[in-house]
Amino acid sequence: LGQIAAPLGFLPLLAPITLLIGLPQYFINILTINDFTWSIMFHYQAIPSVAAIAASIEGYAFVRKRAITFARIWLCVLVVSTGVSARSWGMLPFSDNPIPSSMFTERDVSGWHAALKRIGPTDIVSAHYSFVPHATHREVIYTFPNPWIKTNFLNSNDKYVRRCLITWIVIEDGSLGTDAQNLLNTLLTNGTFGEAQSSGGVTSYKYTGPACNGGR
Protein backbone atom coordinates (compact mmCIF):
# COMPACT_ATOMS: atom_id res chain seq x y z
CA LEU A 1 0.00 0.00 0.00
CA GLY A 2 2.91 2.29 0.77
CA GLN A 3 4.41 1.66 -2.67
CA ILE A 4 1.15 2.74 -4.28
CA ALA A 5 0.65 5.84 -2.13
CA ALA A 6 4.26 7.04 -1.71
CA PRO A 7 4.86 8.07 -5.36
CA LEU A 8 1.76 10.26 -5.03
CA GLY A 9 2.95 11.99 -1.88
CA PHE A 10 0.34 10.07 0.17
CA LEU A 11 -2.30 12.44 -1.23
CA PRO A 12 -4.70 9.52 -1.96
CA LEU A 13 -5.22 9.10 1.78
CA LEU A 14 -7.03 12.46 1.81
CA ALA A 15 -9.76 11.09 -0.50
CA PRO A 16 -10.62 7.69 1.04
CA ILE A 17 -13.99 7.41 -0.73
CA THR A 18 -12.35 7.58 -4.16
CA LEU A 19 -9.62 5.25 -2.96
CA LEU A 20 -12.27 2.61 -2.30
CA ILE A 21 -12.53 2.09 -6.08
CA GLY A 22 -9.31 0.12 -5.98
CA LEU A 23 -9.94 -1.67 -2.68
CA PRO A 24 -11.55 -4.89 -4.02
CA GLN A 25 -8.70 -5.53 -6.47
CA TYR A 26 -6.15 -4.59 -3.82
CA PHE A 27 -7.43 -7.27 -1.45
CA ILE A 28 -7.68 -9.83 -4.27
CA ASN A 29 -4.00 -9.15 -4.99
CA ILE A 30 -2.67 -9.43 -1.45
CA LEU A 31 -4.81 -12.37 -0.31
CA THR A 32 -3.81 -14.79 -3.08
CA ILE A 33 -1.18 -17.49 -2.63
CA ASN A 34 0.55 -16.27 -5.82
CA ASP A 35 3.32 -13.96 -4.63
CA PHE A 36 3.68 -12.18 -7.99
CA THR A 37 0.33 -10.48 -7.39
CA TRP A 38 1.81 -8.84 -4.31
CA SER A 39 4.50 -7.04 -6.32
CA ILE A 40 4.17 -3.43 -7.44
CA MET A 41 5.92 -4.18 -10.75
CA PHE A 42 3.18 -6.32 -12.31
CA HIS A 43 -0.08 -5.31 -13.97
CA TYR A 44 -2.19 -6.60 -11.08
CA GLN A 45 -1.68 -3.22 -9.38
CA ALA A 46 -3.15 -1.28 -12.32
CA ILE A 47 -6.65 -0.74 -10.88
CA PRO A 48 -5.45 0.17 -7.36
CA SER A 49 -2.92 2.56 -8.92
CA VAL A 50 -5.54 4.26 -11.11
CA ALA A 51 -7.81 4.64 -8.07
CA ALA A 52 -4.88 6.10 -6.11
CA ILE A 53 -4.11 8.62 -8.88
CA ALA A 54 -7.75 9.74 -8.97
CA ALA A 55 -7.77 9.99 -5.17
CA SER A 56 -4.55 12.02 -5.18
CA ILE A 57 -6.13 14.59 -7.52
CA GLU A 58 -9.10 14.94 -5.19
CA GLY A 59 -6.78 14.93 -2.19
CA TYR A 60 -4.73 17.80 -3.60
CA ALA A 61 -7.90 19.73 -4.43
CA PHE A 62 -9.03 19.21 -0.83
CA VAL A 63 -5.78 20.72 0.51
CA ARG A 64 -5.69 23.56 -2.02
CA LYS A 65 -9.17 24.75 -1.08
CA ARG A 66 -8.19 25.03 2.58
CA ALA A 67 -4.52 26.06 2.66
CA ILE A 68 -2.97 27.28 -0.58
CA THR A 69 0.53 27.70 0.91
CA PHE A 70 0.48 24.22 2.41
CA ALA A 71 -0.78 22.88 -0.93
CA ARG A 72 2.26 24.38 -2.70
CA ILE A 73 4.58 22.78 -0.18
CA TRP A 74 2.83 19.45 -0.60
CA LEU A 75 3.24 19.77 -4.37
CA CYS A 76 7.00 19.99 -3.86
CA VAL A 77 6.82 16.95 -1.59
CA LEU A 78 4.90 15.15 -4.35
CA VAL A 79 7.64 15.84 -6.91
CA VAL A 80 10.36 14.63 -4.53
CA SER A 81 8.44 11.52 -3.46
CA THR A 82 7.74 10.62 -7.09
CA GLY A 83 11.45 10.83 -7.91
CA VAL A 84 12.53 8.84 -4.87
CA SER A 85 9.88 6.18 -5.53
CA ALA A 86 10.88 5.90 -9.19
CA ARG A 87 14.50 5.40 -8.10
CA SER A 88 13.60 2.81 -5.44
CA TRP A 89 10.89 0.77 -7.18
CA GLY A 90 10.90 1.86 -10.81
CA MET A 91 12.42 0.04 -13.77
CA LEU A 92 13.94 2.93 -15.72
CA PRO A 93 17.72 3.05 -16.36
CA PHE A 94 18.36 5.30 -13.34
CA SER A 95 16.43 3.10 -10.88
CA ASP A 96 17.84 0.54 -8.48
CA ASN A 97 16.31 -2.30 -10.52
CA PRO A 98 16.33 -1.20 -14.16
CA ILE A 99 14.79 -3.28 -16.92
CA PRO A 100 17.53 -5.20 -18.79
CA SER A 101 18.11 -3.79 -22.26
CA SER A 102 17.43 -7.26 -23.66
CA MET A 103 13.74 -6.75 -22.78
CA PHE A 104 13.48 -4.12 -25.51
CA THR A 105 14.65 -6.36 -28.32
CA GLU A 106 12.02 -7.46 -30.81
CA ARG A 107 10.69 -10.93 -30.05
CA ASP A 108 10.18 -13.50 -32.76
CA VAL A 109 6.44 -14.30 -32.84
CA SER A 110 6.44 -16.10 -36.17
CA GLY A 111 5.88 -19.42 -34.38
CA TRP A 112 2.67 -18.20 -32.76
CA HIS A 113 1.42 -16.89 -36.10
CA ALA A 114 2.22 -20.16 -37.84
CA ALA A 115 0.33 -22.12 -35.19
CA LEU A 116 -2.66 -19.79 -35.37
CA LYS A 117 -2.91 -20.30 -39.13
CA ARG A 118 -3.33 -24.05 -38.61
CA ILE A 119 -6.17 -23.70 -36.11
CA GLY A 120 -9.78 -23.34 -37.22
CA PRO A 121 -11.89 -20.51 -35.76
CA THR A 122 -14.00 -22.88 -33.64
CA ASP A 123 -11.43 -25.60 -32.92
CA ILE A 124 -10.92 -26.50 -29.27
CA VAL A 125 -7.34 -25.81 -28.19
CA SER A 126 -5.07 -26.60 -25.25
CA ALA A 127 -2.11 -24.24 -25.41
CA HIS A 128 0.76 -22.56 -23.65
CA TYR A 129 -0.56 -19.60 -21.65
CA SER A 130 1.31 -17.11 -23.86
CA PHE A 131 -0.74 -18.29 -26.83
CA VAL A 132 -4.13 -18.42 -25.09
CA PRO A 133 -4.94 -14.65 -25.27
CA HIS A 134 -4.42 -14.75 -29.05
CA ALA A 135 -6.80 -17.68 -29.57
CA THR A 136 -9.67 -16.91 -27.21
CA HIS A 137 -12.14 -16.01 -29.96
CA ARG A 138 -13.69 -19.46 -29.55
CA GLU A 139 -16.03 -21.12 -27.06
CA VAL A 140 -13.49 -23.47 -25.45
CA ILE A 141 -9.75 -23.06 -24.89
CA TYR A 142 -7.50 -24.45 -22.16
CA THR A 143 -4.05 -23.72 -20.87
CA PHE A 144 -2.00 -26.88 -21.25
CA PRO A 145 -1.87 -29.38 -19.45
CA ASN A 146 -5.60 -28.82 -18.89
CA PRO A 147 -7.89 -30.70 -19.19
CA TRP A 148 -5.72 -33.80 -18.75
CA ILE A 149 -4.13 -32.39 -15.59
CA LYS A 150 -6.17 -29.85 -13.64
CA THR A 151 -3.94 -26.82 -13.20
CA ASN A 152 -5.22 -23.39 -12.13
CA PHE A 153 -8.72 -24.41 -13.12
CA LEU A 154 -12.14 -24.92 -11.54
CA ASN A 155 -12.76 -28.26 -9.86
CA SER A 156 -16.16 -28.70 -11.49
CA ASN A 157 -15.96 -31.42 -14.15
CA ASP A 158 -18.84 -29.92 -16.13
CA LYS A 159 -16.43 -27.19 -17.27
CA TYR A 160 -14.44 -29.72 -19.27
CA VAL A 161 -15.19 -31.05 -22.73
CA ARG A 162 -14.38 -34.60 -23.72
CA ARG A 163 -10.68 -34.87 -24.42
CA CYS A 164 -11.23 -36.33 -27.86
CA LEU A 165 -12.81 -33.02 -28.88
CA ILE A 166 -9.58 -31.12 -28.34
CA THR A 167 -8.19 -30.56 -31.82
CA TRP A 168 -4.88 -28.84 -31.14
CA ILE A 169 -2.09 -28.57 -28.60
CA VAL A 170 0.20 -25.56 -29.01
CA ILE A 171 3.37 -25.41 -26.93
CA GLU A 172 6.38 -23.12 -26.67
CA ASP A 173 9.34 -25.48 -26.96
CA GLY A 174 11.19 -26.11 -23.71
CA SER A 175 8.62 -24.30 -21.56
CA LEU A 176 6.87 -27.24 -19.88
CA GLY A 177 7.41 -28.58 -16.40
CA THR A 178 8.09 -32.24 -15.74
CA ASP A 179 4.49 -33.41 -15.37
CA ALA A 180 3.23 -31.48 -18.38
CA GLN A 181 6.12 -32.63 -20.55
CA ASN A 182 5.56 -36.25 -19.54
CA LEU A 183 1.89 -35.89 -20.45
CA LEU A 184 2.74 -34.45 -23.86
CA ASN A 185 5.24 -37.24 -24.49
CA THR A 186 2.55 -39.80 -23.63
CA LEU A 187 -0.01 -38.21 -25.95
CA LEU A 188 2.50 -38.25 -28.79
CA THR A 189 3.70 -41.77 -28.12
CA ASN A 190 0.22 -43.30 -28.02
CA GLY A 191 -0.79 -41.50 -31.21
CA THR A 192 -3.43 -39.26 -29.66
CA PHE A 193 -1.66 -36.21 -31.12
CA GLY A 194 0.74 -35.92 -34.02
CA GLU A 195 1.40 -34.06 -37.28
CA ALA A 196 3.68 -31.69 -35.42
CA GLN A 197 4.65 -28.40 -37.03
CA SER A 198 7.45 -26.36 -35.48
CA SER A 199 8.26 -22.76 -36.26
CA GLY A 200 10.01 -20.04 -34.28
CA GLY A 201 10.30 -22.13 -31.13
CA VAL A 202 6.59 -23.03 -31.11
CA THR A 203 5.14 -26.43 -31.98
CA SER A 204 1.52 -27.24 -32.77
CA TYR A 205 0.17 -30.79 -32.59
CA LYS A 206 -3.03 -32.00 -34.23
CA TYR A 207 -5.43 -34.55 -32.74
CA THR A 208 -4.83 -37.85 -34.52
CA GLY A 209 -6.70 -40.18 -32.17
CA PRO A 210 -10.00 -42.00 -32.67
CA ALA A 211 -12.96 -40.08 -34.05
CA CYS A 212 -15.04 -38.37 -31.41
CA ASN A 213 -18.79 -38.32 -32.05
CA GLY A 214 -21.41 -36.36 -30.16
CA GLY A 215 -21.26 -33.28 -27.99
CA ARG A 216 -19.47 -32.51 -24.78
mmCIF file of N, CA, C and O in Angstrom, residues 56-133:
data_model
loop_
_atom_site.group_PDB
_atom_site.id
_atom_site.type_symbol
_atom_site.label_atom_id
_atom_site.label_comp_id
_atom_site.label_asym_id
_atom_site.label_seq_id
_atom_site.Cartn_x
_atom_site.Cartn_y
_atom_site.Cartn_z
ATOM 1 N N SER A 56 -5.560 10.992 -5.439
ATOM 2 C CA SER A 56 -4.547 12.024 -5.179
ATOM 3 C C SER A 56 -4.959 13.367 -5.765
ATOM 4 O O SER A 56 -4.678 14.420 -5.184
ATOM 5 N N ILE A 57 -5.633 13.340 -6.923
ATOM 6 C CA ILE A 57 -6.129 14.586 -7.516
ATOM 7 C C ILE A 57 -7.163 15.231 -6.604
ATOM 8 O O ILE A 57 -7.130 16.440 -6.337
ATOM 9 N N GLU A 58 -8.078 14.415 -6.112
ATOM 10 C CA GLU A 58 -9.098 14.941 -5.193
ATOM 11 C C GLU A 58 -8.464 15.362 -3.868
ATOM 12 O O GLU A 58 -8.888 16.344 -3.250
ATOM 13 N N GLY A 59 -7.460 14.582 -3.433
ATOM 14 C CA GLY A 59 -6.781 14.934 -2.188
ATOM 15 C C GLY A 59 -6.077 16.264 -2.285
ATOM 16 O O GLY A 59 -6.128 17.089 -1.357
ATOM 17 N N TYR A 60 -5.415 16.518 -3.414
ATOM 18 C CA TYR A 60 -4.731 17.796 -3.596
ATOM 19 C C TYR A 60 -5.738 18.943 -3.674
ATOM 20 O O TYR A 60 -5.497 20.027 -3.117
ATOM 21 N N ALA A 61 -6.858 18.697 -4.364
ATOM 22 C CA ALA A 61 -7.899 19.734 -4.434
ATOM 23 C C ALA A 61 -8.435 20.059 -3.047
ATOM 24 O O ALA A 61 -8.714 21.221 -2.721
ATOM 25 N N PHE A 62 -8.563 19.024 -2.208
ATOM 26 C CA PHE A 62 -9.027 19.211 -0.826
ATOM 27 C C PHE A 62 -8.079 20.131 -0.051
ATOM 28 O O PHE A 62 -8.504 21.058 0.660
ATOM 29 N N VAL A 63 -6.775 19.902 -0.198
ATOM 30 C CA VAL A 63 -5.780 20.718 0.506
ATOM 31 C C VAL A 63 -5.755 22.130 -0.056
ATOM 32 O O VAL A 63 -5.704 23.110 0.689
ATOM 33 N N ARG A 64 -5.806 22.258 -1.375
ATOM 34 C CA ARG A 64 -5.689 23.557 -2.022
ATOM 35 C C ARG A 64 -6.838 24.488 -1.633
ATOM 36 O O ARG A 64 -6.645 25.706 -1.506
ATOM 37 N N LYS A 65 -8.024 23.922 -1.453
ATOM 38 C CA LYS A 65 -9.172 24.748 -1.081
ATOM 39 C C LYS A 65 -9.038 25.315 0.330
ATOM 40 O O LYS A 65 -9.650 26.337 0.660
ATOM 41 N N ARG A 66 -8.242 24.666 1.167
ATOM 42 C CA ARG A 66 -8.186 25.032 2.583
ATOM 43 C C ARG A 66 -6.895 25.733 2.981
ATOM 44 O O ARG A 66 -6.889 26.512 3.925
ATOM 45 N N ALA A 67 -5.806 25.448 2.277
ATOM 46 C CA ALA A 67 -4.524 26.060 2.655
ATOM 47 C C ALA A 67 -3.625 26.103 1.425
ATOM 48 O O ALA A 67 -2.896 25.140 1.160
ATOM 49 N N ILE A 68 -3.676 27.189 0.683
ATOM 50 C CA ILE A 68 -2.969 27.278 -0.583
ATOM 51 C C ILE A 68 -1.458 27.161 -0.402
ATOM 52 O O ILE A 68 -0.768 26.507 -1.190
ATOM 53 N N THR A 69 -0.927 27.776 0.663
ATOM 54 C CA THR A 69 0.526 27.699 0.908
ATOM 55 C C THR A 69 0.951 26.271 1.204
ATOM 56 O O THR A 69 1.949 25.768 0.674
ATOM 57 N N PHE A 70 0.178 25.615 2.060
ATOM 58 C CA PHE A 70 0.478 24.219 2.406
ATOM 59 C C PHE A 70 0.356 23.325 1.167
ATOM 60 O O PHE A 70 1.113 22.368 1.000
ATOM 61 N N ALA A 71 -0.598 23.656 0.294
ATOM 62 C CA ALA A 71 -0.776 22.880 -0.931
ATOM 63 C C ALA A 71 0.446 22.991 -1.823
ATOM 64 O O ALA A 71 0.877 22.006 -2.447
ATOM 65 N N ARG A 72 1.050 24.198 -1.887
ATOM 66 C CA ARG A 72 2.255 24.379 -2.705
ATOM 67 C C ARG A 72 3.427 23.581 -2.135
ATOM 68 O O ARG A 72 4.217 22.999 -2.879
ATOM 69 N N ILE A 73 3.524 23.572 -0.818
ATOM 70 C CA ILE A 73 4.581 22.783 -0.175
ATOM 71 C C ILE A 73 4.376 21.296 -0.470
ATOM 72 O O ILE A 73 5.322 20.566 -0.793
ATOM 73 N N TRP A 74 3.130 20.866 -0.364
ATOM 74 C CA TRP A 74 2.832 19.449 -0.605
ATOM 75 C C TRP A 74 3.111 19.073 -2.061
ATOM 76 O O TRP A 74 3.516 17.951 -2.363
ATOM 77 N N LEU A 75 2.933 20.031 -2.963
ATOM 78 C CA LEU A 75 3.241 19.771 -4.371
ATOM 79 C C LEU A 75 4.734 19.503 -4.546
ATOM 80 O O LEU A 75 5.128 18.627 -5.327
ATOM 81 N N CYS A 76 5.558 20.238 -3.819
ATOM 82 C CA CYS A 76 7.001 19.993 -3.861
ATOM 83 C C CYS A 76 7.326 18.621 -3.282
ATOM 84 O O CYS A 76 8.186 17.893 -3.809
ATOM 85 N N VAL A 77 6.630 18.274 -2.195
ATOM 86 C CA VAL A 77 6.819 16.952 -1.590
ATOM 87 C C VAL A 77 6.434 15.861 -2.599
ATOM 88 O O VAL A 77 7.102 14.827 -2.704
ATOM 89 N N LEU A 78 5.371 16.104 -3.342
ATOM 90 C CA LEU A 78 4.905 15.147 -4.346
ATOM 91 C C LEU A 78 5.979 14.902 -5.398
ATOM 92 O O LEU A 78 6.242 13.755 -5.772
ATOM 93 N N VAL A 79 6.605 15.975 -5.882
ATOM 94 C CA VAL A 79 7.640 15.837 -6.907
ATOM 95 C C VAL A 79 8.814 15.026 -6.368
ATOM 96 O O VAL A 79 9.332 14.117 -7.037
ATOM 97 N N VAL A 80 9.231 15.338 -5.143
ATOM 98 C CA VAL A 80 10.361 14.628 -4.534
ATOM 99 C C VAL A 80 10.014 13.157 -4.306
ATOM 100 O O VAL A 80 10.804 12.257 -4.621
ATOM 101 N N SER A 81 8.826 12.894 -3.758
ATOM 102 C CA SER A 81 8.437 11.516 -3.463
ATOM 103 C C SER A 81 8.295 10.684 -4.734
ATOM 104 O O SER A 81 8.613 9.494 -4.749
ATOM 105 N N THR A 82 7.843 11.329 -5.818
ATOM 106 C CA THR A 82 7.741 10.622 -7.088
ATOM 107 C C THR A 82 9.120 10.209 -7.588
ATOM 108 O O THR A 82 9.330 9.069 -8.032
ATOM 109 N N GLY A 83 10.092 11.138 -7.480
ATOM 110 C CA GLY A 83 11.448 10.833 -7.914
ATOM 111 C C GLY A 83 12.104 9.750 -7.077
ATOM 112 O O GLY A 83 12.732 8.827 -7.609
ATOM 113 N N VAL A 84 11.940 9.839 -5.767
ATOM 114 C CA VAL A 84 12.527 8.838 -4.868
ATOM 115 C C VAL A 84 11.898 7.465 -5.106
ATOM 116 O O VAL A 84 12.585 6.442 -5.132
ATOM 117 N N SER A 85 10.585 7.449 -5.290
ATOM 118 C CA SER A 85 9.885 6.178 -5.532
ATOM 119 C C SER A 85 10.303 5.559 -6.849
ATOM 120 O O SER A 85 10.480 4.336 -6.954
ATOM 121 N N ALA A 86 10.447 6.398 -7.882
ATOM 122 C CA ALA A 86 10.883 5.896 -9.186
ATOM 123 C C ALA A 86 12.282 5.300 -9.091
ATOM 124 O O ALA A 86 12.591 4.285 -9.726
ATOM 125 N N ARG A 87 13.140 5.921 -8.286
ATOM 126 C CA ARG A 87 14.498 5.403 -8.095
ATOM 127 C C ARG A 87 14.480 4.091 -7.310
ATOM 128 O O ARG A 87 15.209 3.145 -7.632
ATOM 129 N N SER A 88 13.628 3.988 -6.316
ATOM 130 C CA SER A 88 13.604 2.813 -5.438
ATOM 131 C C SER A 88 12.884 1.629 -6.063
ATOM 132 O O SER A 88 13.346 0.493 -5.946
ATOM 133 N N TRP A 89 11.741 1.871 -6.726
ATOM 134 C CA TRP A 89 10.893 0.771 -7.178
ATOM 135 C C TRP A 89 10.646 0.760 -8.686
ATOM 136 O O TRP A 89 9.999 -0.148 -9.194
ATOM 137 N N GLY A 90 11.134 1.775 -9.379
ATOM 138 C CA GLY A 90 10.896 1.857 -10.812
ATOM 139 C C GLY A 90 11.811 0.931 -11.594
ATOM 140 O O GLY A 90 12.673 0.242 -11.033
ATOM 141 N N MET A 91 11.631 0.930 -12.910
ATOM 142 C CA MET A 91 12.417 0.037 -13.765
ATOM 143 C C MET A 91 13.127 0.798 -14.882
ATOM 144 O O MET A 91 13.555 0.215 -15.867
ATOM 145 N N LEU A 92 13.239 2.119 -14.731
ATOM 146 C CA LEU A 92 13.940 2.934 -15.715
ATOM 147 C C LEU A 92 15.448 2.808 -15.513
ATOM 148 O O LEU A 92 15.899 2.313 -14.465
ATOM 149 N N PRO A 93 16.263 3.238 -16.469
ATOM 150 C CA PRO A 93 17.717 3.050 -16.364
ATOM 151 C C PRO A 93 18.341 3.625 -15.094
ATOM 152 O O PRO A 93 19.353 3.115 -14.624
ATOM 153 N N PHE A 94 17.760 4.675 -14.523
ATOM 154 C CA PHE A 94 18.362 5.299 -13.344
ATOM 155 C C PHE A 94 17.880 4.675 -12.031
ATOM 156 O O PHE A 94 18.310 5.076 -10.955
ATOM 157 N N SER A 95 16.987 3.700 -12.100
ATOM 158 C CA SER A 95 16.428 3.103 -10.884
ATOM 159 C C SER A 95 17.360 2.036 -10.317
ATOM 160 O O SER A 95 18.350 1.636 -10.943
ATOM 161 N N ASP A 96 17.030 1.583 -9.126
ATOM 162 C CA ASP A 96 17.837 0.545 -8.479
ATOM 163 C C ASP A 96 17.685 -0.809 -9.159
ATOM 164 O O ASP A 96 18.558 -1.664 -9.038
ATOM 165 N N ASN A 97 16.562 -1.036 -9.823
ATOM 166 C CA ASN A 97 16.310 -2.302 -10.515
ATOM 167 C C ASN A 97 15.850 -2.029 -11.948
ATOM 168 O O ASN A 97 14.679 -2.239 -12.285
ATOM 169 N N PRO A 98 16.742 -1.551 -12.789
ATOM 170 C CA PRO A 98 16.334 -1.198 -14.165
ATOM 171 C C PRO A 98 15.970 -2.423 -14.981
ATOM 172 O O PRO A 98 16.408 -3.538 -14.700
ATOM 173 N N ILE A 99 15.132 -2.211 -15.993
ATOM 174 C CA ILE A 99 14.788 -3.282 -16.918
ATOM 175 C C ILE A 99 16.012 -3.591 -17.779
ATOM 176 O O ILE A 99 16.632 -2.674 -18.330
ATOM 177 N N PRO A 100 16.394 -4.862 -17.912
ATOM 178 C CA PRO A 100 17.534 -5.200 -18.791
ATOM 179 C C PRO A 100 17.257 -4.748 -20.218
ATOM 180 O O PRO A 100 16.129 -4.819 -20.704
ATOM 181 N N SER A 101 18.277 -4.268 -20.888
ATOM 182 C CA SER A 101 18.108 -3.788 -22.263
ATOM 183 C C SER A 101 17.611 -4.892 -23.188
ATOM 184 O O SER A 101 16.979 -4.617 -24.216
ATOM 185 N N SER A 102 17.872 -6.151 -22.822
ATOM 186 C CA SER A 102 17.427 -7.264 -23.661
ATOM 187 C C SER A 102 15.906 -7.344 -23.759
ATOM 188 O O SER A 102 15.356 -7.936 -24.695
ATOM 189 N N MET A 103 15.204 -6.734 -22.774
ATOM 190 C CA MET A 103 13.742 -6.754 -22.779
ATOM 191 C C MET A 103 13.171 -5.933 -23.925
ATOM 192 O O MET A 103 12.016 -6.096 -24.302
ATOM 193 N N PHE A 104 13.976 -5.022 -24.469
ATOM 194 C CA PHE A 104 13.481 -4.125 -25.506
ATOM 195 C C PHE A 104 13.765 -4.635 -26.908
ATOM 196 O O PHE A 104 13.445 -3.967 -27.883
ATOM 197 N N THR A 105 14.393 -5.802 -27.004
ATOM 198 C CA THR A 105 14.648 -6.363 -28.324
ATOM 199 C C THR A 105 13.366 -6.975 -28.875
ATOM 200 O O THR A 105 12.527 -7.467 -28.123
ATOM 201 N N GLU A 106 13.218 -6.939 -30.167
ATOM 202 C CA GLU A 106 12.020 -7.457 -30.809
ATOM 203 C C GLU A 106 11.968 -8.975 -30.679
ATOM 204 O O GLU A 106 12.952 -9.667 -30.956
ATOM 205 N N ARG A 107 10.841 -9.488 -30.249
ATOM 206 C CA ARG A 107 10.694 -10.930 -30.051
ATOM 207 C C ARG A 107 10.132 -11.578 -31.316
ATOM 208 O O ARG A 107 9.256 -11.023 -31.971
ATOM 209 N N ASP A 108 10.653 -12.745 -31.609
ATOM 210 C CA ASP A 108 10.177 -13.502 -32.762
ATOM 211 C C ASP A 108 8.840 -14.154 -32.420
ATOM 212 O O ASP A 108 8.758 -15.006 -31.539
ATOM 213 N N VAL A 109 7.770 -13.741 -33.078
ATOM 214 C CA VAL A 109 6.442 -14.302 -32.835
ATOM 215 C C VAL A 109 5.934 -15.084 -34.044
ATOM 216 O O VAL A 109 4.750 -15.406 -34.125
ATOM 217 N N SER A 110 6.850 -15.389 -34.959
ATOM 218 C CA SER A 110 6.436 -16.102 -36.168
ATOM 219 C C SER A 110 5.860 -17.474 -35.836
ATOM 220 O O SER A 110 4.963 -17.966 -36.537
ATOM 221 N N GLY A 111 6.378 -18.108 -34.773
ATOM 222 C CA GLY A 111 5.879 -19.417 -34.381
ATOM 223 C C GLY A 111 4.432 -19.389 -33.946
ATOM 224 O O GLY A 111 3.633 -20.274 -34.293
ATOM 225 N N TRP A 112 4.063 -18.347 -33.193
ATOM 226 C CA TRP A 112 2.668 -18.198 -32.758
ATOM 227 C C TRP A 112 1.762 -17.973 -33.963
ATOM 228 O O TRP A 112 0.660 -18.523 -34.037
ATOM 229 N N HIS A 113 2.227 -17.157 -34.906
ATOM 230 C CA HIS A 113 1.419 -16.887 -36.097
ATOM 231 C C HIS A 113 1.231 -18.149 -36.936
ATOM 232 O O HIS A 113 0.143 -18.412 -37.459
ATOM 233 N N ALA A 114 2.300 -18.925 -37.057
ATOM 234 C CA ALA A 114 2.218 -20.163 -37.837
ATOM 235 C C ALA A 114 1.231 -21.139 -37.201
ATOM 236 O O ALA A 114 0.442 -21.794 -37.899
ATOM 237 N N ALA A 115 1.257 -21.230 -35.882
ATOM 238 C CA ALA A 115 0.325 -22.121 -35.187
ATOM 239 C C ALA A 115 -1.111 -21.643 -35.354
ATOM 240 O O ALA A 115 -2.036 -22.445 -35.576
ATOM 241 N N LEU A 116 -1.312 -20.339 -35.269
ATOM 242 C CA LEU A 116 -2.662 -19.786 -35.368
ATOM 243 C C LEU A 116 -3.264 -20.022 -36.744
ATOM 244 O O LEU A 116 -4.481 -20.205 -36.880
ATOM 245 N N LYS A 117 -2.419 -20.045 -37.775
ATOM 246 C CA LYS A 117 -2.911 -20.299 -39.132
ATOM 247 C C LYS A 117 -3.430 -21.729 -39.286
ATOM 248 O O LYS A 117 -4.311 -21.992 -40.103
ATOM 249 N N ARG A 118 -2.897 -22.657 -38.503
ATOM 250 C CA ARG A 118 -3.329 -24.052 -38.605
ATOM 251 C C ARG A 118 -4.680 -24.282 -37.928
ATOM 252 O O ARG A 118 -5.398 -25.224 -38.272
ATOM 253 N N ILE A 119 -5.018 -23.454 -36.974
ATOM 254 C CA ILE A 119 -6.171 -23.702 -36.111
ATOM 255 C C ILE A 119 -7.432 -23.083 -36.703
ATOM 256 O O ILE A 119 -7.430 -21.915 -37.101
ATOM 257 N N GLY A 120 -8.500 -23.848 -36.744
ATOM 258 C CA GLY A 120 -9.778 -23.338 -37.218
ATOM 259 C C GLY A 120 -10.408 -22.391 -36.207
ATOM 260 O O GLY A 120 -10.087 -22.440 -35.013
ATOM 261 N N PRO A 121 -11.317 -21.539 -36.639
ATOM 262 C CA PRO A 121 -11.895 -20.515 -35.761
ATOM 263 C C PRO A 121 -12.723 -21.066 -34.613
ATOM 264 O O PRO A 121 -12.927 -20.370 -33.606
ATOM 265 N N THR A 122 -13.194 -22.295 -34.724
ATOM 266 C CA THR A 122 -14.001 -22.876 -33.642
ATOM 267 C C THR A 122 -13.334 -24.107 -33.028
ATOM 268 O O THR A 122 -13.918 -24.759 -32.171
ATOM 269 N N ASP A 123 -12.120 -24.434 -33.467
ATOM 270 C CA ASP A 123 -11.426 -25.601 -32.923
ATOM 271 C C ASP A 123 -11.148 -25.423 -31.432
ATOM 272 O O ASP A 123 -10.822 -24.315 -30.979
ATOM 273 N N ILE A 124 -11.241 -26.514 -30.688
ATOM 274 C CA ILE A 124 -10.915 -26.495 -29.267
ATOM 275 C C ILE A 124 -9.414 -26.695 -29.110
ATOM 276 O O ILE A 124 -8.829 -27.579 -29.727
ATOM 277 N N VAL A 125 -8.797 -25.867 -28.281
ATOM 278 C CA VAL A 125 -7.345 -25.810 -28.187
ATOM 279 C C VAL A 125 -6.904 -25.933 -26.733
ATOM 280 O O VAL A 125 -7.552 -25.416 -25.827
ATOM 281 N N SER A 126 -5.789 -26.621 -26.523
ATOM 282 C CA SER A 126 -5.075 -26.595 -25.246
ATOM 283 C C SER A 126 -3.681 -26.070 -25.548
ATOM 284 O O SER A 126 -2.945 -26.675 -26.330
ATOM 285 N N ALA A 127 -3.316 -24.928 -24.962
ATOM 286 C CA ALA A 127 -2.109 -24.243 -25.414
ATOM 287 C C ALA A 127 -1.327 -23.633 -24.264
ATOM 288 O O ALA A 127 -1.829 -23.452 -23.158
ATOM 289 N N HIS A 128 -0.088 -23.313 -24.572
ATOM 290 C CA HIS A 128 0.760 -22.556 -23.650
ATOM 291 C C HIS A 128 0.066 -21.234 -23.327
ATOM 292 O O HIS A 128 -0.570 -20.621 -24.181
ATOM 293 N N TYR A 129 0.216 -20.787 -22.077
ATOM 294 C CA TYR A 129 -0.560 -19.604 -21.650
ATOM 295 C C TYR A 129 -0.230 -18.348 -22.449
ATOM 296 O O TYR A 129 -1.055 -17.435 -22.563
ATOM 297 N N SER A 130 0.971 -18.277 -23.046
ATOM 298 C CA SER A 130 1.307 -17.113 -23.860
ATOM 299 C C SER A 130 0.491 -17.060 -25.144
ATOM 300 O O SER A 130 0.280 -15.990 -25.718
ATOM 301 N N PHE A 131 0.032 -18.211 -25.591
ATOM 302 C CA PHE A 131 -0.739 -18.287 -26.826
ATOM 303 C C PHE A 131 -2.232 -18.082 -26.588
ATOM 304 O O PHE A 131 -2.952 -17.621 -27.486
ATOM 305 N N VAL A 132 -2.697 -18.419 -25.388
ATOM 306 C CA VAL A 132 -4.134 -18.416 -25.094
ATOM 307 C C VAL A 132 -4.814 -17.074 -25.400
ATOM 308 O O VAL A 132 -5.876 -17.045 -26.023
ATOM 309 N N PRO A 133 -4.253 -15.917 -24.992
ATOM 310 C CA PRO A 133 -4.940 -14.654 -25.272
ATOM 311 C C PRO A 133 -5.151 -14.378 -26.757
ATOM 312 O O PRO A 133 -6.059 -13.646 -27.129
#
